[in-house]
CSV table of C-alpha atoms and ligand atoms in Angstrom, one decimal:
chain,number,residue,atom,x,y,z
A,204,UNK,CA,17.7,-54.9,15.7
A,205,UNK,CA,15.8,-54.5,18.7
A,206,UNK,CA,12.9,-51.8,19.2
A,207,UNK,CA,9.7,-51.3,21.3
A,208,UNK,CA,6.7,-50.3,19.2
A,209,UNK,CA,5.3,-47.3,20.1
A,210,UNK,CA,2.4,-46.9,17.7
A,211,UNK,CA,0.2,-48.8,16.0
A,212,UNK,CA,-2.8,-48.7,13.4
A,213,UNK,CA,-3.2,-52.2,12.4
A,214,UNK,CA,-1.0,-53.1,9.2
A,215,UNK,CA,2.1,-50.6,10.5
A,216,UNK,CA,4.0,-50.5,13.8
A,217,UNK,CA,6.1,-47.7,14.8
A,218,UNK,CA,9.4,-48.8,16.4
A,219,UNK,CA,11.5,-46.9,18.1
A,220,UNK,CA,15.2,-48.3,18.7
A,221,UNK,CA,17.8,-47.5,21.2
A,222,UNK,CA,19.0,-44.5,19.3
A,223,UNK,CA,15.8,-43.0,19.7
A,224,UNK,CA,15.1,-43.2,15.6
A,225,UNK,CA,11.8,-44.4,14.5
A,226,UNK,CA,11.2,-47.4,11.5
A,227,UNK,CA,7.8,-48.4,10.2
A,228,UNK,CA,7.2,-51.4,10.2
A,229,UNK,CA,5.0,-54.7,9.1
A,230,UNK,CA,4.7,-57.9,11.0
A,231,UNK,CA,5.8,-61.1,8.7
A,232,UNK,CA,3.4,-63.0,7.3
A,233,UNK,CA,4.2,-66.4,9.2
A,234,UNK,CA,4.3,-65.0,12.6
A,235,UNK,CA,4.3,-67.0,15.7
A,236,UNK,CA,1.9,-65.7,18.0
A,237,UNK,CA,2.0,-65.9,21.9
A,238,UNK,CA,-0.9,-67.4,23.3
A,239,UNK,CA,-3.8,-65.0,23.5
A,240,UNK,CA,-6.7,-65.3,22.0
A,241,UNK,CA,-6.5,-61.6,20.7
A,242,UNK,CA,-7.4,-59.1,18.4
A,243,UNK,CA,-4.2,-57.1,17.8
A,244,UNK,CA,-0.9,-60.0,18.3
A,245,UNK,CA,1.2,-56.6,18.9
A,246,UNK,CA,0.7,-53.9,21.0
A,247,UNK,CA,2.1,-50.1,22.2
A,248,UNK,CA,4.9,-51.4,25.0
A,249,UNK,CA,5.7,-54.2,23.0
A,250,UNK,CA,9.7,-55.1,22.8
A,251,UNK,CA,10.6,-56.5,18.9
A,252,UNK,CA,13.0,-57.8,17.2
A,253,UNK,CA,12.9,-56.5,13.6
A,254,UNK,CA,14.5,-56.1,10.3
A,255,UNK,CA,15.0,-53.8,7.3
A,256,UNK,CA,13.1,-54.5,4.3
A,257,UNK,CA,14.9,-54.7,0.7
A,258,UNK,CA,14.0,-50.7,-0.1
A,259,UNK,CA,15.8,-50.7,3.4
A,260,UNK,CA,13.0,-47.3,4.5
A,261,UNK,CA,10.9,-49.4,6.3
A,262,UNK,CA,11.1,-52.8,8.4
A,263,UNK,CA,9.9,-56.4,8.8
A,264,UNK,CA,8.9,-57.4,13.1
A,265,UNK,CA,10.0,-61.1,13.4
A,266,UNK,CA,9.7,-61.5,16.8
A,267,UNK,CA,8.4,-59.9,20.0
A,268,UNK,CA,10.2,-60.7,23.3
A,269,UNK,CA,8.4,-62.4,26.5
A,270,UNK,CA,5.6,-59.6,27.6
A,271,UNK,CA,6.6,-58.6,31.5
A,272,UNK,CA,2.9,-57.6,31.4
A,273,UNK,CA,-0.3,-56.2,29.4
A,274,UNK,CA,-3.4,-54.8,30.1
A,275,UNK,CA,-6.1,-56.1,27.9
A,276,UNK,CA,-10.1,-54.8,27.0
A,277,UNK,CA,-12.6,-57.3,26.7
A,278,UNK,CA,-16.4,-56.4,25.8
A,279,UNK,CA,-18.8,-56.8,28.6
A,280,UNK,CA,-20.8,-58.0,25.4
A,281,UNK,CA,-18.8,-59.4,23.1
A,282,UNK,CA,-17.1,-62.8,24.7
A,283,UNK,CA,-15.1,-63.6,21.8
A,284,UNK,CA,-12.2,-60.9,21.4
A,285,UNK,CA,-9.9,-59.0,23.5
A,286,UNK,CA,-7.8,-56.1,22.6
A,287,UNK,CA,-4.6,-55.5,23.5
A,288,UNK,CA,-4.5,-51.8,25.0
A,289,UNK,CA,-0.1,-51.7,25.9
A,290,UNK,CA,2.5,-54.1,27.7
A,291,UNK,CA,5.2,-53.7,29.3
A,292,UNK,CA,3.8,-50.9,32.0
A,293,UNK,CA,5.6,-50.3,34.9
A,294,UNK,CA,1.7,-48.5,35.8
A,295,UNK,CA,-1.6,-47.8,34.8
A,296,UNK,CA,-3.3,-44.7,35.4
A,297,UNK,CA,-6.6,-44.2,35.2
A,298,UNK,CA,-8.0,-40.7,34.3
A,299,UNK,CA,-11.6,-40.0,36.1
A,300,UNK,CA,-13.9,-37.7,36.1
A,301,UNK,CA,-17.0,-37.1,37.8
A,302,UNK,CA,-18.7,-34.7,35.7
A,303,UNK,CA,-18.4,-34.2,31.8
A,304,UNK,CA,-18.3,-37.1,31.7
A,305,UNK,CA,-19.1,-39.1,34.5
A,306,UNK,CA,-17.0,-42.0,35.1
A,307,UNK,CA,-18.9,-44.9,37.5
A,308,UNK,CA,-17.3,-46.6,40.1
A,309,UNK,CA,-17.8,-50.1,38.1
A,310,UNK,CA,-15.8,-48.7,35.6
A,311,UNK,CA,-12.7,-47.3,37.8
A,312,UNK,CA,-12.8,-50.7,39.9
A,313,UNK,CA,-12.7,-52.6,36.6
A,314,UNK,CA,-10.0,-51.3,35.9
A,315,UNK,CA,-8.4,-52.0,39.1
A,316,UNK,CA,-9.0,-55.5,39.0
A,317,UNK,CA,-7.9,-55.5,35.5
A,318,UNK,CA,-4.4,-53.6,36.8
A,319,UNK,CA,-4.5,-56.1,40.0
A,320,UNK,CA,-5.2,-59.2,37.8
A,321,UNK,CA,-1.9,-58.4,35.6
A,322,UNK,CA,0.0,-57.2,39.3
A,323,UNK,CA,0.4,-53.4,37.4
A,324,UNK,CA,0.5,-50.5,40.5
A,325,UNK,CA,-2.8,-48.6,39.7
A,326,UNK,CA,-3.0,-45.1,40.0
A,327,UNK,CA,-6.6,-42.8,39.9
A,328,UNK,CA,-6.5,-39.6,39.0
A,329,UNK,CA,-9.6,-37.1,39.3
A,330,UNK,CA,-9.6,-34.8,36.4
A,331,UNK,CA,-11.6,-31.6,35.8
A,332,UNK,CA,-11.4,-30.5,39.5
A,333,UNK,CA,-12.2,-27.0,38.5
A,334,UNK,CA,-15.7,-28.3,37.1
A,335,UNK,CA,-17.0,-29.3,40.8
A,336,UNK,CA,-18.4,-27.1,43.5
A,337,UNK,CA,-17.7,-27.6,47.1
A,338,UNK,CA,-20.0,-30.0,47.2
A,339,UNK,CA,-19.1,-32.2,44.9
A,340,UNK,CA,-15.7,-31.7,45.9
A,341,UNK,CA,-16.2,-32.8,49.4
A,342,UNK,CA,-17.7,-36.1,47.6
A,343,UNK,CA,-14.7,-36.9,45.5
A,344,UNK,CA,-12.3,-36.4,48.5
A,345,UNK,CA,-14.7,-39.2,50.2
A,346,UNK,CA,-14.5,-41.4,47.3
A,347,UNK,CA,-10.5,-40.3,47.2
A,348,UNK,CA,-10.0,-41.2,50.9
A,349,UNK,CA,-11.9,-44.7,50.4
A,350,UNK,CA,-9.4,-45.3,47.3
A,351,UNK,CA,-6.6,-44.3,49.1
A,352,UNK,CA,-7.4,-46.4,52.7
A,353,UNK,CA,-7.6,-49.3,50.3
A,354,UNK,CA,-3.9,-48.5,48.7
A,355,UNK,CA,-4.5,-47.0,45.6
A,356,UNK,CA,-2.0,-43.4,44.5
A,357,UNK,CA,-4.7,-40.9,44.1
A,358,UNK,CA,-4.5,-37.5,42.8
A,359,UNK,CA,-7.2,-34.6,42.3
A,360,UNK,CA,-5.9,-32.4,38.8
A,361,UNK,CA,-7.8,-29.6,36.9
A,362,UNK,CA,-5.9,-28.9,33.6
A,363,UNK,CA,-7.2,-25.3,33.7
A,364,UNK,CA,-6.3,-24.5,36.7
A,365,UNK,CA,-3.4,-26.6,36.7
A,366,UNK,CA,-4.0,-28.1,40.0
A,367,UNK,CA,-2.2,-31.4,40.8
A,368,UNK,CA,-0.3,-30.9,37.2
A,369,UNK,CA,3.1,-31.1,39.2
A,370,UNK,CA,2.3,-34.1,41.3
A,371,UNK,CA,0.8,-36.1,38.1
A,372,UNK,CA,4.0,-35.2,36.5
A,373,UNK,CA,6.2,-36.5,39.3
A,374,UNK,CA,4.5,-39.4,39.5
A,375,UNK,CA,5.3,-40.6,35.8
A,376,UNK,CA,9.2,-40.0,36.7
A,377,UNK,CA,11.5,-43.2,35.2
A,378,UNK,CA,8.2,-45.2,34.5
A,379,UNK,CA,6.3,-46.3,31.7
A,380,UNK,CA,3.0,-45.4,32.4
A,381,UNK,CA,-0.6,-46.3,30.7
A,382,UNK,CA,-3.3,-43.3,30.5
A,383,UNK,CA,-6.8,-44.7,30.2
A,384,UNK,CA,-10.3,-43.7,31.0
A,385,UNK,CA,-13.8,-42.7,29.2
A,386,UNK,CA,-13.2,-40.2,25.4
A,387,UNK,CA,-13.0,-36.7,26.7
A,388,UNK,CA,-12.1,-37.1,30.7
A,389,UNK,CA,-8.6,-35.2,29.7
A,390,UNK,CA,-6.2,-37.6,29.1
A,391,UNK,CA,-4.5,-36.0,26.0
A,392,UNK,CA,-5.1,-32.7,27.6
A,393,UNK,CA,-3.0,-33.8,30.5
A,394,UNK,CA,-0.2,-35.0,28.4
A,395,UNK,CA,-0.3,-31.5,27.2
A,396,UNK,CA,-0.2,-30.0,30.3
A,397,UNK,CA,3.1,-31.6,31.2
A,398,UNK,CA,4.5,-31.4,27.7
A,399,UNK,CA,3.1,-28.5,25.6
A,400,UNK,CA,5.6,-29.4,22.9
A,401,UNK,CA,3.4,-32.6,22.1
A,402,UNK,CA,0.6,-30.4,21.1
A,403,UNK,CA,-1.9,-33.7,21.2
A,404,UNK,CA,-5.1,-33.3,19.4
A,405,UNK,CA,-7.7,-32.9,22.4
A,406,UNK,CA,-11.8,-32.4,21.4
A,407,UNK,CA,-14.7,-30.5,23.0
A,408,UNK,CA,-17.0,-32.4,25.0
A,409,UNK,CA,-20.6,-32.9,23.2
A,410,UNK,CA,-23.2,-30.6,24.8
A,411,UNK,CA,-25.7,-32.8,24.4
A,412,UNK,CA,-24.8,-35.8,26.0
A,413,UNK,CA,-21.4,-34.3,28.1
A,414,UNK,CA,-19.6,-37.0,26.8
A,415,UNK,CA,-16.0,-37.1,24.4
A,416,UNK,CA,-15.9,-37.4,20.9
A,417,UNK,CA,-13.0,-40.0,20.7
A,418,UNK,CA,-10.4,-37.8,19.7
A,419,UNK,CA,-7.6,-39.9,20.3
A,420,UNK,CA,-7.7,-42.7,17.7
A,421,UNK,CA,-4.7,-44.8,18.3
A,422,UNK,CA,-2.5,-45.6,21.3
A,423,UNK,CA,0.6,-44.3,21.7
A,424,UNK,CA,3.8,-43.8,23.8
A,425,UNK,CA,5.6,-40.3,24.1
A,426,UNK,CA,8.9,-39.5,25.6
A,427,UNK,CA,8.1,-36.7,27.9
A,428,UNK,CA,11.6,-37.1,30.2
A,429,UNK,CA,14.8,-39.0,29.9
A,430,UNK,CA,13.5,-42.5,30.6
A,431,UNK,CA,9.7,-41.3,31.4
A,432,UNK,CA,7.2,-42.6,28.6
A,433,UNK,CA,3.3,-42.3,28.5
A,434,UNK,CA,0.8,-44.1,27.0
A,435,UNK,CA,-2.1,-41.6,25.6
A,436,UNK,CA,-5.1,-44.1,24.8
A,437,UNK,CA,-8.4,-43.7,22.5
A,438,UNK,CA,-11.0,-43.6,25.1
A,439,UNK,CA,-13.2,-47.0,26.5
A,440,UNK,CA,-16.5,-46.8,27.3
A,441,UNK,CA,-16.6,-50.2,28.8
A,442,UNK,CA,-14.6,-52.8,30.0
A,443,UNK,CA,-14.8,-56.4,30.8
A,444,UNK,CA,-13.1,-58.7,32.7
A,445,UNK,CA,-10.5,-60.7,30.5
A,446,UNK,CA,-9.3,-64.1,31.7
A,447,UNK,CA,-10.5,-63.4,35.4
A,448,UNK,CA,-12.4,-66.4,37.2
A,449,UNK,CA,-15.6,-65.7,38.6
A,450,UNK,CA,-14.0,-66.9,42.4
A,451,UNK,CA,-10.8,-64.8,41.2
A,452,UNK,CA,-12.6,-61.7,41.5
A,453,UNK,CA,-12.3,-60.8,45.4
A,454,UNK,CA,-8.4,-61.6,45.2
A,455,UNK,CA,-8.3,-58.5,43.1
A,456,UNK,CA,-10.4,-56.1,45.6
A,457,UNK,CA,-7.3,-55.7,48.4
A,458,UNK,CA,-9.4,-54.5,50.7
A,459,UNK,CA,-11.2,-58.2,50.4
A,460,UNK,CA,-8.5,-60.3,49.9
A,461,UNK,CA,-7.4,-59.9,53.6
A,462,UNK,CA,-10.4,-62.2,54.8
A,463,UNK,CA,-9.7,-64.5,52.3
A,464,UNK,CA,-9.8,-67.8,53.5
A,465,UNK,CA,-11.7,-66.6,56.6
A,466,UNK,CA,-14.9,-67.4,55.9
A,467,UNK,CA,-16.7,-69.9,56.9
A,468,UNK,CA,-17.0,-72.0,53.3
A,469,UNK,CA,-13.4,-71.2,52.8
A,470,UNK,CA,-12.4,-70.6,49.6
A,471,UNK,CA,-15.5,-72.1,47.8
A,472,UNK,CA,-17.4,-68.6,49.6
A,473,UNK,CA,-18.4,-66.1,46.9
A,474,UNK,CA,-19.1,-63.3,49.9
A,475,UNK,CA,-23.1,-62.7,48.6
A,476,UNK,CA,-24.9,-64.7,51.1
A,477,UNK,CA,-23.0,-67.4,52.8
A,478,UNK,CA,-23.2,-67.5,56.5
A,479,UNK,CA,-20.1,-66.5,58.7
A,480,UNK,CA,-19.1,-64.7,55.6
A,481,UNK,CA,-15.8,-62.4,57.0
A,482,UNK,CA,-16.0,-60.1,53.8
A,483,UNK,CA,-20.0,-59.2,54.6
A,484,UNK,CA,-18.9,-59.1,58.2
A,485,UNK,CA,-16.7,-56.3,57.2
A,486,UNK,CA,-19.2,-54.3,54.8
A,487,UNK,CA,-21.5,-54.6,57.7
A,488,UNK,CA,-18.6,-52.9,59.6
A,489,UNK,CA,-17.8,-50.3,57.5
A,490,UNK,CA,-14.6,-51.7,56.8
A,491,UNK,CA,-15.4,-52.4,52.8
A,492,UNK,CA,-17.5,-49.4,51.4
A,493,UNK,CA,-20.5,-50.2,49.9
A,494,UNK,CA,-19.7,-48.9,46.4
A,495,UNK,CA,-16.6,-51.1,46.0
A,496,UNK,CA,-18.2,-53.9,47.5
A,497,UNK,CA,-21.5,-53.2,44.4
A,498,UNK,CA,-19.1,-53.1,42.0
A,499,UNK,CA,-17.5,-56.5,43.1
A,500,UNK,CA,-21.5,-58.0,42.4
A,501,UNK,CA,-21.6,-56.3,39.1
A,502,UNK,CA,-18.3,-57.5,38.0
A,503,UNK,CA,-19.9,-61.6,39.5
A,504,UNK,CA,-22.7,-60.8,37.5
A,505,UNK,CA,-21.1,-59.9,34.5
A,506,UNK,CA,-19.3,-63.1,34.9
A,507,UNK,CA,-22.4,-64.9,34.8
A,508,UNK,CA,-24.0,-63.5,31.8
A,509,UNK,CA,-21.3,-64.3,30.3
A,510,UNK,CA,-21.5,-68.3,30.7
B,298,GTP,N1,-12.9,-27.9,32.6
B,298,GTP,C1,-11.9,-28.7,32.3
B,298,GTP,N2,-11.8,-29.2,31.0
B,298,GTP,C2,-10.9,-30.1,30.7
B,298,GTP,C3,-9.9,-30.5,31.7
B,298,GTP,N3,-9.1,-31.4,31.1
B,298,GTP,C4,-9.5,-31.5,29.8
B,298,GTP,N4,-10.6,-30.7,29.6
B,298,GTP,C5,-11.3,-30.6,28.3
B,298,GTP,O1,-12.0,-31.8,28.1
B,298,GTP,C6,-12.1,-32.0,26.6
B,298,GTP,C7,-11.6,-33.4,26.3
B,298,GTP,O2,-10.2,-33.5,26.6
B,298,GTP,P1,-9.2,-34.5,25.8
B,298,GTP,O3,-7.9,-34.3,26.4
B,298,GTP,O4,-9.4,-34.5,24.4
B,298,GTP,O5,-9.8,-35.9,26.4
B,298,GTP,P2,-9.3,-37.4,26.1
B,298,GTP,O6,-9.5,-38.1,27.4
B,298,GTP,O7,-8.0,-37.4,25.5
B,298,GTP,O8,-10.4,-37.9,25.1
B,298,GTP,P3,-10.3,-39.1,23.9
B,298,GTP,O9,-9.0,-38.8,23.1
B,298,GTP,O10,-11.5,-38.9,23.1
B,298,GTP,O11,-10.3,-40.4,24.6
B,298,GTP,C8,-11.3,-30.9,26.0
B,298,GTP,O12,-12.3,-29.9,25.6
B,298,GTP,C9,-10.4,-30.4,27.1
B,298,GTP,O13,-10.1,-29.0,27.0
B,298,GTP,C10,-10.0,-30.0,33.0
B,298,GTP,O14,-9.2,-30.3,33.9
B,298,GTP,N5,-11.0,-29.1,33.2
B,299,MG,MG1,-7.2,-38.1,23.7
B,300,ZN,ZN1,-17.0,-64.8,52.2
């Protein structure tokens, strides 16, 4: 039988077939894994083949079928392992905030380039608008605009005042789509928003240091529309490039990867110093903002750290 799994905790995979039933089950012990050095060989998105055991209640995975895509966490510390957050996405949303907590720009364009590496659509999606002033909310629609001028779907939402609750939904229409972002920037609670019936667990935000308290422990994919699934996430606080070349990097920034091949080294340019450099021609412009083009040095650096 043929299922995709839809949750998992380690030893036990929920599968969900056609019908729309759900089986646990276990992965065989001989199982041929694809070829990722990983921490978890299966993963929320994942399309399996499976069996029933000999109690026929739960069920034996024999096989998973060629991944169309994934989206994987690596430690900026930690060299060795990658996780496996969900394949088979059809989009990857990432949930910011600025405030409570604050979500940097290195970590949003992360996971851009992760989404762009893997050729996902990527999505941003400011939560908490009702937490900002009109100050800060001048700011975000800045950053917004810059986000947007590069390609990128953006969308301001506030789950208490429901702004932007309709568009998010709209957005998710006949996809599968991945929710990620810091513990405690909303993601549940959006989930919620759209689909009260879910009733996912969401947490307060400590007082102390404004962050979440990692509510969410396991991924998982929900239903919320005929052929509309979403993937609620624990929450990252970091992530790291996985299988991304240091001279990769800028093919993954859009707004660089039009001067490509422009500058004056060619290919073998790394856009920090190089004379007749097109991509520091265009931050000198205005063309590439500045905060994009620091978190393209952060991510080099990390690179280099690395080796
Ligand atoms: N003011 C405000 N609070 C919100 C909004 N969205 C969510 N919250 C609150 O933020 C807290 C964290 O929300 P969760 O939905 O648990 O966050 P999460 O991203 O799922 O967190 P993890 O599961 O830990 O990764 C809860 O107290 C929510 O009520 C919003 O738009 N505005
Ligand atoms: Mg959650
Ligand atoms: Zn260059």
């Amino acid at each position: 039988m043929q299922g995709i799994v839809i949750r998992s905790t380690g030893a036990w995979y929920e599968v969900r077939n056609p019908d729309k039933s759900v089986v646990s089950c276990r992965l065989r012990g001989k199982f041929k894994l694809q070829d990722l050095k990983v921490t978890n060989p299966i993963a929320v998105g994942d399309k399996v083949i499976w069996e029933w055991e000999k109690d026929q209640k739960t069920g034996i995975i024999t096989e998973i079928l060629p991944r169309e895509n994934y989206i994987i966490r690596k430690s900026v510390h930690k060299t060795a392992h990658a996780h496996l957050i969900a394949t088979n996405l059809d989009q990857a949303i990432i949930i910011a905030t600025l405030v409570a907590p604050r979500t940097s720009f290195g970590f949003i364009d992360r996971f851009l380039v992760s989404a762009e590496a893997f050729r996902i659509p990527a999505v941003i999606v400011f939560n908490k608008a009702d937490l900002l002033d009109k100050e800060a909310l001048q700011y975000q629609a800045e950053i917004m605009q810059v986000y947007a001028e590069i390609g990128y779907t953006c969308l301001q939402t506030s789950v208490i005042t429901r702004e932007g609750v309709s568009e998010f939904e709209k957005i998710l229409h006949n996809k599968v789509s991945l929710l990620s972002g810091h513990s405690g920037v909303g993601k549940s609670s959006l989930i919620n928003a759209i689909n009260p019936a879910l009733n996912l667990k969401t947490g307060e935000i400590s007082t102390f240091s404004l962050k979440g308290k990692h509510t969410t422990t396991f991924a998982e994919m929900f239903e919320i529309a005929e052929n509309t699934f979403i993937i609620d996430t624990p929450g990252i606080k970091e992530l790291g490039l996985a299988e991304i070349e240091e001279n990769e990097i800028s093919h993954y920034f859009p707004e660089m990867r039009k001067y490509l091949g422009e500058c004056k080294f060619g290919a073998s340019c790394m856009h920090t110093h190089e004379t007749g450099c097109k991509v520091l021609e265009a931050l000198e412009n205005g063309e590439i903002a500045l905060f994009r083009y620091e978190s393209y040095l952060s991510m080099l650096a990390d690179e280099d750290n690395r080796r």
